[in-house]
Amino acid sequence: MDSAEFHANVYDAVRQIPHGRVTSYGHIAKLIGMPRHSRHVGQALKFLDVNSDIPWQRVVSSSGKISSRGPGTNGAQRQREALEDEGVEVRVTRENEFSVNFATYGWFPDSIELEGGGGEEEVQEEDQ
DNA sequence: CCCCTGACGGTCG
DNA sequence: CCGACCGCCAGGG
């Protein structure tokens, strides 16, 4: 799998996150069969335009926090607004970071159906 | 080829 | 809950 295919799979997986739900970079990595590549999932999302048809805002870190893009950037704030716009509650920590409650909004299926087919995978939801 | 850099993750105290 | 640490891995210099 080259990087182009990796990106395609990431986008494919992210598109399947339901409206009003969130998952983590690491879980997206697992769903596309590359569990150790969580950092690269983030890298793939960084290419997207803010008005992309891909719901990039539904991906946060494994702790439920919205990843900072570094001081002086507003990406995290934009993500917060995008999530609140679709009904997701975002808590502000004392360090001025944003976090989402996985118990309420988390979406972590064991597997999904990828576009490339070869689908021996089946969809299994599990809420909490 | 070595070194540093991340929209990351898990463990431990 | 929080910080300190360590592991991970493709890209870029």
XYZ file of N, CA, C and O (backbone and C1' of nucleotides) in Angstrom:
694
model
N 0.829 -1.199 0.000
C 0.000 0.000 0.000
C 0.867 1.254 0.000
O 1.644 1.467 0.913
N 0.747 2.073 -1.049
C 1.547 3.296 -1.089
C 0.807 4.405 -0.361
O -0.301 4.214 0.115
N 1.444 5.562 -0.296
C 0.849 6.635 0.490
C -0.472 7.129 -0.092
O -1.372 7.525 0.643
N -0.591 7.091 -1.422
C -1.837 7.555 -2.038
C -2.990 6.651 -1.614
O -4.082 7.115 -1.271
N -2.719 5.364 -1.614
C -3.761 4.409 -1.228
C -4.075 4.541 0.263
O -5.220 4.413 0.694
N -3.029 4.795 1.024
C -3.216 4.987 2.456
C -4.170 6.156 2.702
O -5.131 6.049 3.457
N -3.897 7.268 2.027
C -4.758 8.439 2.173
C -6.191 8.119 1.762
O -7.145 8.488 2.445
N -6.331 7.421 0.647
C -7.666 7.076 0.158
C -8.419 6.256 1.199
O -9.607 6.491 1.453
N -7.742 5.305 1.800
C -8.387 4.478 2.822
C -8.763 5.295 4.048
O -9.812 5.080 4.642
N -7.890 6.211 4.416
C -8.187 7.068 5.570
C -9.464 7.855 5.298
O -10.375 7.891 6.125
N -9.527 8.481 4.127
C -10.703 9.285 3.797
C -11.952 8.422 3.745
O -13.025 8.817 4.182
N -11.798 7.230 3.205
C -12.919 6.306 3.105
C -13.462 5.996 4.501
O -14.673 6.017 4.744
N -12.556 5.722 5.427
C -12.966 5.388 6.789
C -13.599 6.577 7.496
O -14.649 6.460 8.140
N -12.962 7.740 7.355
C -13.466 8.937 8.030
C -14.871 9.295 7.545
O -15.707 9.748 8.317
N -15.120 9.064 6.252
C -16.444 9.357 5.696
C -17.537 8.532 6.365
O -18.706 8.877 6.315
N -17.141 7.413 6.965
C -18.155 6.541 7.562
C -18.476 6.852 9.022
O -19.324 6.220 9.637
N -17.788 7.829 9.577
C -18.101 8.211 10.951
C -19.459 8.908 10.925
O -19.643 9.848 10.160
N -20.406 8.428 11.713
C -21.749 9.024 11.702
C -21.757 10.483 12.147
O -20.898 10.904 12.930
N -22.722 11.215 11.644
C -22.920 12.608 12.034
C -23.115 12.656 13.557
O -23.818 11.830 14.127
N -22.437 13.600 14.190
C -22.612 13.742 15.630
C -21.829 12.748 16.482
O -22.070 12.639 17.679
N -20.915 12.011 15.866
C -20.101 11.047 16.612
C -18.634 11.345 16.324
O -18.316 12.049 15.362
N -17.731 10.789 17.148
C -16.299 11.001 16.934
C -15.526 9.705 17.165
O -16.022 8.798 17.834
N -14.328 9.625 16.614
C -13.452 8.478 16.856
C -12.025 9.020 16.912
O -11.822 10.219 16.828
N -11.051 8.126 17.075
C -9.670 8.593 17.235
C -8.802 8.290 16.011
O -9.156 7.452 15.183
N -7.666 8.948 15.925
C -6.711 8.722 14.836
C -6.306 7.254 14.846
O -6.263 6.596 13.816
N -6.009 6.766 16.036
C -5.569 5.387 16.170
C -6.625 4.393 15.714
O -6.301 3.364 15.126
N -7.885 4.701 15.973
C -8.925 3.759 15.570
C -9.080 3.750 14.057
O -9.300 2.697 13.455
N -8.948 4.890 13.432
C -9.012 4.958 11.971
C -7.885 4.098 11.421
O -8.063 3.310 10.493
N -6.713 4.216 12.030
C -5.561 3.427 11.582
C -5.874 1.932 11.665
O -5.580 1.177 10.741
N -6.494 1.509 12.743
C -6.835 0.095 12.901
C -7.830 -0.338 11.839
O -7.694 -1.400 11.249
N -8.844 0.501 11.605
C -9.887 0.156 10.649
C -9.359 -0.039 9.234
O -9.937 -0.793 8.458
N -8.269 0.635 8.885
C -7.729 0.457 7.542
C -6.585 -0.547 7.543
O -5.853 -0.681 6.569
N -6.423 -1.234 8.654
C -5.428 -2.302 8.704
C -3.995 -1.869 8.949
O -3.062 -2.599 8.641
N -3.777 -0.657 9.483
C -2.425 -0.207 9.779
C -2.395 0.416 11.170
O -2.223 1.632 11.306
N -2.570 -0.421 12.176
C -2.685 0.013 13.567
C -1.560 0.886 14.133
O -1.781 1.647 15.047
N -0.360 0.785 13.569
C 0.742 1.593 14.128
C 0.892 2.937 13.437
O 1.879 3.630 13.633
N -0.047 3.283 12.571
C 0.105 4.516 11.802
C -0.811 5.667 12.186
O -1.199 6.470 11.347
N -1.118 5.773 13.461
C -2.018 6.848 13.894
C -1.505 8.235 13.503
O -2.262 9.095 13.081
N -0.204 8.444 13.619
C 0.348 9.772 13.306
C 0.114 10.113 11.841
O -0.112 11.273 11.485
N 0.179 9.122 10.991
C 0.025 9.368 9.560
C -1.421 9.642 9.190
O -1.707 10.244 8.159
N -2.337 9.177 10.024
C -3.744 9.482 9.780
C -3.902 10.994 9.927
O -4.542 11.656 9.112
N -3.299 11.534 10.966
C -3.365 12.976 11.183
C -2.743 13.719 10.019
O -3.251 14.737 9.565
N -1.647 13.187 9.537
C -0.958 13.836 8.425
C -1.841 13.862 7.179
O -1.849 14.818 6.420
N -2.591 12.781 6.970
C -3.478 12.707 5.807
C -4.592 13.748 5.932
O -4.938 14.419 4.963
N -5.128 13.889 7.140
C -6.224 14.846 7.331
C -5.779 16.279 7.134
O -6.546 17.142 6.733
N -4.525 16.528 7.395
C -4.020 17.882 7.299
C -4.046 18.419 5.871
O -4.080 19.627 5.660
N -4.115 17.549 4.903
C -4.193 17.962 3.497
C -5.564 18.475 3.106
O -5.710 19.196 2.133
N -6.577 18.069 3.845
C -7.937 18.422 3.475
C -8.255 19.902 3.590
O -7.727 20.605 4.443
N -9.164 20.340 2.744
C -9.635 21.709 2.798
C -10.709 21.758 3.883
O -11.370 20.769 4.169
N -10.853 22.934 4.486
C -11.845 23.073 5.552
C -13.245 22.700 5.056
O -14.053 22.147 5.797
N -13.522 23.009 3.797
C -14.841 22.714 3.244
C -14.870 21.403 2.479
O -15.616 21.244 1.531
N -14.054 20.470 2.913
C -14.035 19.171 2.260
C -15.312 18.402 2.572
O -15.988 18.679 3.556
N -15.634 17.430 1.731
C -16.832 16.620 1.988
C -16.500 15.561 3.034
O -17.325 14.796 3.462
N -15.234 15.513 3.414
C -14.806 14.551 4.425
C -14.919 15.158 5.823
O -14.378 16.229 6.070
N -15.640 14.482 6.713
C -15.876 15.002 8.065
C -14.661 14.893 8.983
O -14.696 14.189 10.000
N -13.584 15.586 8.637
C -12.329 15.566 9.378
C -12.500 15.938 10.843
O -11.747 15.520 11.700
N -13.531 16.754 11.146
C -13.711 17.209 12.521
C -14.085 16.089 13.482
O -13.969 16.232 14.675
N -14.509 14.927 12.909
C -14.930 13.829 13.783
C -13.784 12.948 14.253
O -14.001 11.868 14.792
N -12.550 13.372 14.025
C -11.395 12.590 14.458
C -10.601 13.369 15.510
O -10.151 14.483 15.251
N -10.463 12.781 16.699
C -9.727 13.425 17.785
C -8.684 12.444 18.324
O -8.570 11.340 17.810
N -7.948 12.836 19.355
C -6.917 11.932 19.882
C -7.547 10.844 20.747
O -8.718 10.923 21.092
N -6.766 9.845 21.114
C -7.286 8.716 21.878
C -7.777 9.124 23.260
O -8.505 8.399 23.908
N -7.371 10.282 23.720
C -7.803 10.753 25.025
C -9.105 11.537 24.905
O -9.659 11.978 25.902
N -9.574 11.742 23.686
C -10.799 12.496 23.479
C -10.541 13.984 23.301
O -11.464 14.762 23.117
N -9.272 14.364 23.337
C -8.961 15.787 23.196
C -8.716 16.162 21.736
O -8.215 15.366 20.949
N -9.066 17.410 21.406
C -8.835 17.905 20.055
C -7.367 18.307 19.988
O -6.916 19.129 20.779
N -6.638 17.720 19.063
C -5.207 17.989 18.949
C -4.913 19.428 18.568
O -5.486 19.961 17.631
N -3.999 20.032 19.313
C -3.599 21.405 19.012
C -2.726 21.363 17.762
O -1.961 20.456 17.556
N -2.875 22.340 16.909
C -2.024 22.422 15.702
C -0.829 23.287 16.012
O -0.137 23.747 15.130
N -0.591 23.537 17.269
C 0.523 24.387 17.639
C 0.064 25.784 17.971
O -1.002 26.218 17.526
N 0.852 26.476 18.778
C 0.496 27.830 19.195
C 0.348 28.766 17.998
O 1.079 28.667 17.032
N -0.623 29.639 18.073
C -0.806 30.594 16.997
C -1.667 30.085 15.857
O -1.893 30.803 14.883
N -2.179 28.843 15.966
C -3.040 28.312 14.911
C -4.471 28.244 15.434
O -4.703 28.251 16.634
N -5.420 28.183 14.535
C -6.813 28.158 14.970
C -7.535 26.882 14.551
O -8.746 26.792 14.630
N -6.779 25.901 14.099
C -7.377 24.646 13.649
C -8.226 23.973 14.714
O -9.316 23.482 14.438
N -7.722 23.925 15.937
C -8.461 23.272 17.007
C -9.783 23.984 17.264
O -10.811 23.354 17.473
N -9.734 25.311 17.226
C -10.952 26.102 17.440
C -11.968 25.820 16.335
O -13.151 25.645 16.590
N -11.470 25.727 15.101
C -12.380 25.451 13.976
C -13.008 24.079 14.137
O -14.190 23.878 13.862
N -12.218 23.133 14.605
C -12.737 21.782 14.799
C -13.803 21.778 15.881
O -14.838 21.138 15.759
N -13.552 22.527 16.925
C -14.523 22.618 18.011
C -15.847 23.152 17.497
O -16.909 22.616 17.781
N -15.789 24.222 16.707
C -17.007 24.812 16.176
C -17.749 23.853 15.255
O -18.969 23.731 15.313
N -16.979 23.149 14.422
C -17.596 22.211 13.483
C -18.327 21.110 14.255
O -19.413 20.670 13.867
N -17.737 20.660 15.360
C -18.371 19.598 16.146
C -19.616 20.114 16.862
O -20.650 19.445 16.886
N -19.511 21.282 17.441
C -20.672 21.833 18.138
C -21.807 22.086 17.165
O -22.974 21.923 17.515
N -21.461 22.456 15.933
C -22.488 22.697 14.919
C -23.285 21.441 14.627
O -24.417 21.505 14.156
N -22.691 20.267 14.860
C -23.460 19.050 14.605
C -23.920 18.411 15.907
O -24.233 17.228 15.957
N -23.922 19.187 16.978
C -24.513 18.717 18.223
C -23.611 18.014 19.216
O -24.080 17.457 20.198
N -22.303 18.030 18.975
C -21.376 17.370 19.891
C -20.932 18.358 20.974
O -20.502 19.467 20.661
N -21.037 17.945 22.213
C -20.616 18.822 23.313
C -19.101 18.799 23.421
O -18.483 17.735 23.404
N -18.497 19.970 23.540
C -17.049 20.069 23.676
C -16.724 20.791 24.982
O -17.158 21.918 25.197
N -15.981 20.110 25.850
C -15.625 20.698 27.134
C -14.282 21.409 27.024
O -13.388 20.960 26.300
N -14.139 22.520 27.711
C -12.881 23.254 27.680
C -12.136 22.967 28.982
O -12.653 23.205 30.064
N -10.930 22.419 28.873
C -10.160 22.088 30.073
C -9.522 23.351 30.634
O -9.530 24.398 29.996
N -8.938 23.216 31.814
C -8.339 24.419 32.402
C -7.117 24.877 31.623
O -6.679 26.003 31.738
N -6.557 23.989 30.827
C -5.417 24.398 30.010
C -5.892 24.909 28.666
O -5.129 24.962 27.708
N -7.178 25.251 28.599
C -7.744 25.784 27.367
C -7.672 24.827 26.194
O -7.464 25.255 25.058
N -7.841 23.528 26.503
C -7.865 22.545 25.431
C -9.307 22.068 25.329
O -10.081 22.238 26.266
N -9.653 21.497 24.175
C -11.023 21.040 23.968
C -11.090 19.525 24.052
O -10.219 18.838 23.527
N -12.134 18.997 24.691
C -12.245 17.548 24.755
C -13.686 17.079 24.626
O -14.631 17.781 24.976
N -13.835 15.871 24.066
C -15.140 15.283 23.803
C -15.288 14.009 24.645
O -14.325 13.271 24.825
N -16.480 13.772 25.162
C -16.743 12.584 25.977
C -17.031 11.368 25.085
O -18.066 11.289 24.435
N -16.118 10.394 25.081
C -16.289 9.199 24.249
C -17.486 8.355 24.685
O -18.122 7.702 23.873
N -17.769 8.349 25.987
C -18.884 7.533 26.481
C -20.189 7.955 25.812
O -21.087 7.145 25.594
N -20.276 9.220 25.469
C -21.483 9.737 24.822
C -21.381 9.806 23.309
O -22.284 9.398 22.599
N -20.266 10.317 22.800
C -20.125 10.555 21.361
C -19.163 9.628 20.627
O -19.019 9.715 19.413
N -18.476 8.762 21.363
C -17.501 7.891 20.714
C -18.098 6.897 19.734
O -19.209 6.407 19.925
N -17.364 6.595 18.679
C -17.791 5.619 17.652
C -16.578 4.747 17.350
O -15.613 5.209 16.754
N -16.610 3.492 17.812
C -15.458 2.604 17.648
C -15.836 1.205 17.167
O -15.726 0.236 17.924
N -16.286 1.084 15.917
C -16.661 -0.230 15.389
C -15.423 -1.113 15.277
O -14.313 -0.604 15.135
N -15.610 -2.432 15.371
C -14.475 -3.355 15.261
C -13.891 -3.334 13.860
O -12.702 -3.535 13.666
N -14.749 -3.126 12.862
C -14.268 -3.095 11.481
C -15.299 -2.402 10.610
O -16.439 -2.212 11.017
N -14.860 -2.035 9.402
C -15.764 -1.366 8.466
C -15.541 -1.944 7.075
O -14.614 -2.736 6.871
N -16.374 -1.545 6.154
C -16.263 -1.996 4.767
C -15.468 -0.947 4.001
O -15.896 0.206 3.916
N -14.302 -1.340 3.464
C -13.493 -0.395 2.690
C -13.889 -0.421 1.232
O -14.333 -1.448 0.721
N -13.692 0.718 0.557
C -14.076 0.844 -0.843
C -13.339 -0.145 -1.732
O -13.894 -0.718 -2.639
N -12.064 -0.322 -1.465
C -11.256 -1.211 -2.284
C -11.769 -2.642 -2.292
O -11.236 -3.482 -2.991
N -12.778 -2.929 -1.542
C -13.349 -4.262 -1.536
C -12.499 -5.264 -0.799
O -11.878 -4.947 0.191
N -12.439 -6.497 -1.307
C -11.712 -7.534 -0.618
C -12.399 -7.733 0.717
O -11.848 -8.290 1.642
N -13.628 -7.256 0.775
C -14.355 -7.183 2.024
C -14.681 -8.464 2.737
O -15.753 -9.020 2.637
N -13.711 -8.948 3.496
C -14.026 -10.072 4.347
C -14.374 -9.478 5.706
O -14.604 -10.134 6.658
N -14.389 -8.142 5.682
C -14.679 -7.433 6.916
C -16.175 -7.192 7.019
O -16.870 -7.044 6.041
N -16.646 -7.159 8.217
C -18.056 -6.897 8.421
C -18.206 -5.744 9.390
O -17.331 -5.501 10.205
N -19.308 -5.072 9.247
C -19.535 -3.914 10.103
C -20.138 -4.337 11.430
O -21.017 -5.171 11.484
N -19.608 -3.808 12.456
C -20.153 -4.103 13.786
C -20.162 -2.840 14.609
O -19.131 -2.335 14.965
N -21.325 -2.361 14.892
C -21.414 -1.151 15.702
C -21.420 -1.564 17.159
O -21.587 -2.711 17.481
N -21.218 -0.616 17.982
C -21.292 -0.871 19.413
C -21.273 0.484 20.068
O -20.308 1.202 20.008
N -22.368 0.781 20.635
C -22.452 2.072 21.282
C -22.111 1.914 22.742
O -21.653 0.889 23.161
N -22.359 2.946 23.463
C -22.071 2.871 24.899
C -22.955 3.796 25.666
O -22.939 4.929 25.510
P 21.872 3.133 4.426
O 22.575 4.557 4.513
C 23.954 4.672 4.877
C 24.108 5.729 5.952
C 23.153 5.493 7.110
O 23.762 5.877 8.340
C 22.691 7.598 6.148
P 23.072 5.503 9.722
O 23.052 6.924 10.433
C 24.207 7.753 10.394
C 23.876 9.113 10.966
C 23.041 9.029 12.246
O 23.410 10.105 13.108
C 21.789 10.134 10.567
P 22.638 10.268 14.491
O 21.573 11.372 14.092
C 22.009 12.583 13.515
C 20.911 13.621 13.593
C 20.032 13.460 14.835
O 19.720 14.744 15.343
C 18.702 13.236 12.883
P 18.763 14.905 16.598
O 17.477 15.561 15.940
C 17.651 16.549 14.942
C 16.303 16.997 14.435
C 15.230 17.076 15.513
O 14.457 18.240 15.277
C 14.527 15.609 13.794
P 13.280 18.662 16.326
O 11.998 18.314 15.457
C 11.956 18.750 14.102
C 10.689 18.280 13.445
C 9.451 18.309 14.349
O 8.366 18.902 13.647
C 9.686 16.176 13.345
P 7.205 19.639 14.491
O 6.686 18.473 15.419
C 5.273 18.240 15.596
C 4.651 17.655 14.368
C 3.309 16.987 14.632
O 2.437 17.117 13.515
C 4.885 15.341 13.967
P 1.467 18.384 13.758
O 0.351 17.921 14.753
C -0.919 18.139 14.344
C -1.892 17.246 15.037
C -1.824 15.760 14.698
O -2.446 15.005 15.732
C -3.747 16.710 13.722
P -1.707 14.526 17.030
O -1.322 13.031 16.758
C -2.089 12.194 15.895
C -2.000 10.759 16.388
C -2.711 10.502 17.722
O -3.423 9.276 17.658
C -0.473 9.857 17.881
P -4.257 8.700 18.890
O -3.262 7.654 19.571
C -2.755 6.564 18.829
C -2.181 5.527 19.765
C -3.000 5.323 21.047
O -2.959 3.944 21.418
C -0.839 6.062 21.616
P -3.859 3.373 22.628
O -2.812 2.752 23.671
C -1.752 1.952 23.204
C -0.823 1.647 24.352
C -1.583 1.446 25.667
O -1.042 0.327 26.363
C -0.019 3.245 25.872
P -1.557 -0.023 27.856
O -0.318 0.417 28.758
C 0.986 0.393 28.189
C 2.007 0.774 29.252
C 1.534 0.488 30.681
O 2.648 0.035 31.450
C 1.968 2.792 30.434
P 2.439 -0.544 32.992
O 3.126 0.592 33.883
C 4.130 1.420 33.284
C 4.611 2.437 34.291
C 4.152 2.178 35.722
O 5.172 2.611 36.616
C 3.287 4.239 34.985
P 5.097 2.169 38.196
O 5.019 3.599 38.893
C 5.992 4.590 38.584
C 5.582 5.927 39.178
C 4.989 5.814 40.580
O 5.401 6.944 41.367
C 3.440 6.886 39.180
P -10.952 12.760 33.663
O -9.760 13.441 34.470
C -9.981 14.538 35.352
C -8.653 15.161 35.698
C -7.790 15.422 34.466
O -7.136 16.664 34.639
C -6.620 14.006 35.939
P -6.376 17.309 33.444
O -4.861 17.388 33.900
C -4.483 16.970 35.200
C -2.981 16.963 35.285
C -2.317 17.145 33.918
O -1.143 17.907 34.016
C -1.749 15.017 34.804
P -0.375 18.411 32.682
O 1.120 17.942 32.983
C 1.637 18.015 34.307
C 2.765 17.008 34.443
C 3.762 17.063 33.290
O 5.067 16.935 33.836
C 2.875 14.872 33.472
P 6.360 17.164 32.903
O 7.029 15.714 32.914
C 7.188 15.040 34.150
C 7.716 13.642 33.883
C 8.754 13.599 32.763
O 9.783 12.699 33.131
C 6.937 12.163 32.228
P 11.178 12.626 32.296
O 11.018 11.269 31.507
C 9.719 10.714 31.367
C 9.817 9.270 30.956
C 10.738 9.076 29.743
O 11.344 7.803 29.796
C 8.488 8.600 29.138
P 12.495 7.443 28.736
O 11.714 6.481 27.750
C 10.976 5.408 28.317
C 10.219 4.657 27.244
C 11.021 4.469 25.941
O 10.809 3.145 25.485
C 8.984 5.557 25.474
P 11.577 2.611 24.218
O 10.407 2.356 23.158
C 9.295 1.565 23.555
C 8.257 1.578 22.447
C 8.863 1.423 21.050
O 8.095 0.478 20.303
C 7.516 3.364 21.135
P 8.641 0.052 18.833
O 7.768 0.969 17.868
C 6.379 0.966 18.022
C 5.706 1.835 16.990
C 6.451 1.825 15.647
O 5.565 1.504 14.583
C 6.068 4.075 16.403
P 6.209 0.717 13.316
O 6.274 1.906 12.263
C 5.096 2.626 11.950
C 5.429 3.751 10.986
C 6.609 3.425 10.072
O 6.408 4.086 8.832
C 7.072 5.358 11.254
P 6.890 3.472 7.471
O 6.603 4.658 6.453
C 5.274 5.143 6.339
C 5.292 6.630 6.039
C 6.134 7.017 4.835
O 5.484 8.104 4.175
C 7.008 8.074 6.768
P 5.946 8.571 2.763
O 6.340 10.091 2.981
C 6.850 10.471 4.252
C 7.030 11.954 4.312
C 7.877 12.539 3.182
O 7.587 13.920 3.023
C 9.127 12.491 5.188
P 8.336 14.784 1.909
O 9.432 15.610 2.750
C 9.051 16.253 3.961
C 10.225 17.008 4.551
C 11.194 17.604 3.528
O 11.680 18.832 4.043
C 12.349 16.069 4.895
P 12.627 19.802 3.094
O 13.984 19.822 3.934
C 13.907 19.872 5.355
C 15.294 19.928 5.962
C 16.379 20.495 5.048
O 17.351 21.163 5.841
C 16.922 18.265 5.572
